[in-house]
Coordinates of C-alpha atoms in Angstrom, one line a residue:
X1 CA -103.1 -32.6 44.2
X2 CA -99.6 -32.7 43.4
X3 CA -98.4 -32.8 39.3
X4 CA -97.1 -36.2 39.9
X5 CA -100.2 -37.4 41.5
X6 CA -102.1 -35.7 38.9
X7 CA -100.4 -37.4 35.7
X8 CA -100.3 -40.6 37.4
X9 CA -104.4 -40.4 37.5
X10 CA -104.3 -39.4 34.0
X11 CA -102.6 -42.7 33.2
X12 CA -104.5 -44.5 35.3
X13 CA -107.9 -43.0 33.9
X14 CA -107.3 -42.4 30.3
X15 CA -104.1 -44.4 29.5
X16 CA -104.5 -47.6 31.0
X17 CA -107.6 -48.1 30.1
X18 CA -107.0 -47.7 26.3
X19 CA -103.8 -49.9 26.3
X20 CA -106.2 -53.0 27.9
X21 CA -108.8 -52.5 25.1
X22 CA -106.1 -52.6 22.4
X23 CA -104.6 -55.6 23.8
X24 CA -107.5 -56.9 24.2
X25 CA -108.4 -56.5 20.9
X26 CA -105.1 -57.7 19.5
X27 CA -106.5 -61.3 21.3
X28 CA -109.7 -61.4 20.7
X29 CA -109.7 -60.4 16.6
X30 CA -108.8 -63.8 15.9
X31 CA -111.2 -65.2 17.9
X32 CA -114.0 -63.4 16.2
X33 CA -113.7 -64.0 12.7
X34 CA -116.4 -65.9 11.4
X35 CA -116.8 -66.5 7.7
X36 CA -113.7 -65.0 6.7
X37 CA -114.9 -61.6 8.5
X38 CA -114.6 -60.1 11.4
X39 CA -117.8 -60.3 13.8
X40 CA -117.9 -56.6 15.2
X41 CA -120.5 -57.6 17.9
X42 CA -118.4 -60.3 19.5
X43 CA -115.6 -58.6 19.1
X44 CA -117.1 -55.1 21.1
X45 CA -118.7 -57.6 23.5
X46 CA -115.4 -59.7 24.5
X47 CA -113.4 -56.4 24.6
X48 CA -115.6 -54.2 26.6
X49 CA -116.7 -56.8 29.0
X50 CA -113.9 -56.2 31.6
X51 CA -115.1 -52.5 31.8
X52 CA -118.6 -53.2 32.1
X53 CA -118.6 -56.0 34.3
X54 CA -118.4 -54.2 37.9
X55 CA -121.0 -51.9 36.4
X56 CA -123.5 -55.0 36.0
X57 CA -123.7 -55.1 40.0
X58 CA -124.7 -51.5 40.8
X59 CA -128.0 -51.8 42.7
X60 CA -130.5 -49.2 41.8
X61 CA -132.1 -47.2 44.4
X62 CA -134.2 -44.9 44.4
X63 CA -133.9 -42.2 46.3
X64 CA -136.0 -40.5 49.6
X65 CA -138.4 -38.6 47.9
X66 CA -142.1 -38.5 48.2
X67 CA -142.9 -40.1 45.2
X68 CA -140.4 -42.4 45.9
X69 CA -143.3 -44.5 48.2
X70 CA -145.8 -44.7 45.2
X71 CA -146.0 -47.4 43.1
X72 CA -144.0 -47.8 39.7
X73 CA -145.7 -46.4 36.6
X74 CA -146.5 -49.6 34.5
X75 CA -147.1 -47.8 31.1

């Protein structure tokens, strides 16, 4: 890996990601004031959405092991 491939990950990983939540943030903190205060839950759920949302369809499966056959543990 290169330096210039290695800083454009860096923005791409770190950077980016950081700049969308503030912007997002800078939309949404309007949005999310109720009462004359700012709802923190709304506001953490309409900003972090986009970056949890691909995360939401991840299938879990388990993996070949020999308990894997046995049935779940219901306690």
């Amino acid at each position: 890996m290169t330096r210039t491939e290695a800083v454009k990950e860096f923005f791409k990983k770190a950077v980016l990601p950081v700049a969308i939540a503030g912007l997002l943030y800078c939309i949404f903190k309007s949005a999310c004031i109720r009462n004359g205060e700012l709802d923190l839950l709304w506001l953490w759920i309409l900003c972090g959405l986009p970056f949890g949302i691909h995360r939401m369809c991840v299938w879990i499966v388990r993996a070949a092991t020999p308990w894997a056959a046995a049935p779940p543990c219901l306690f």
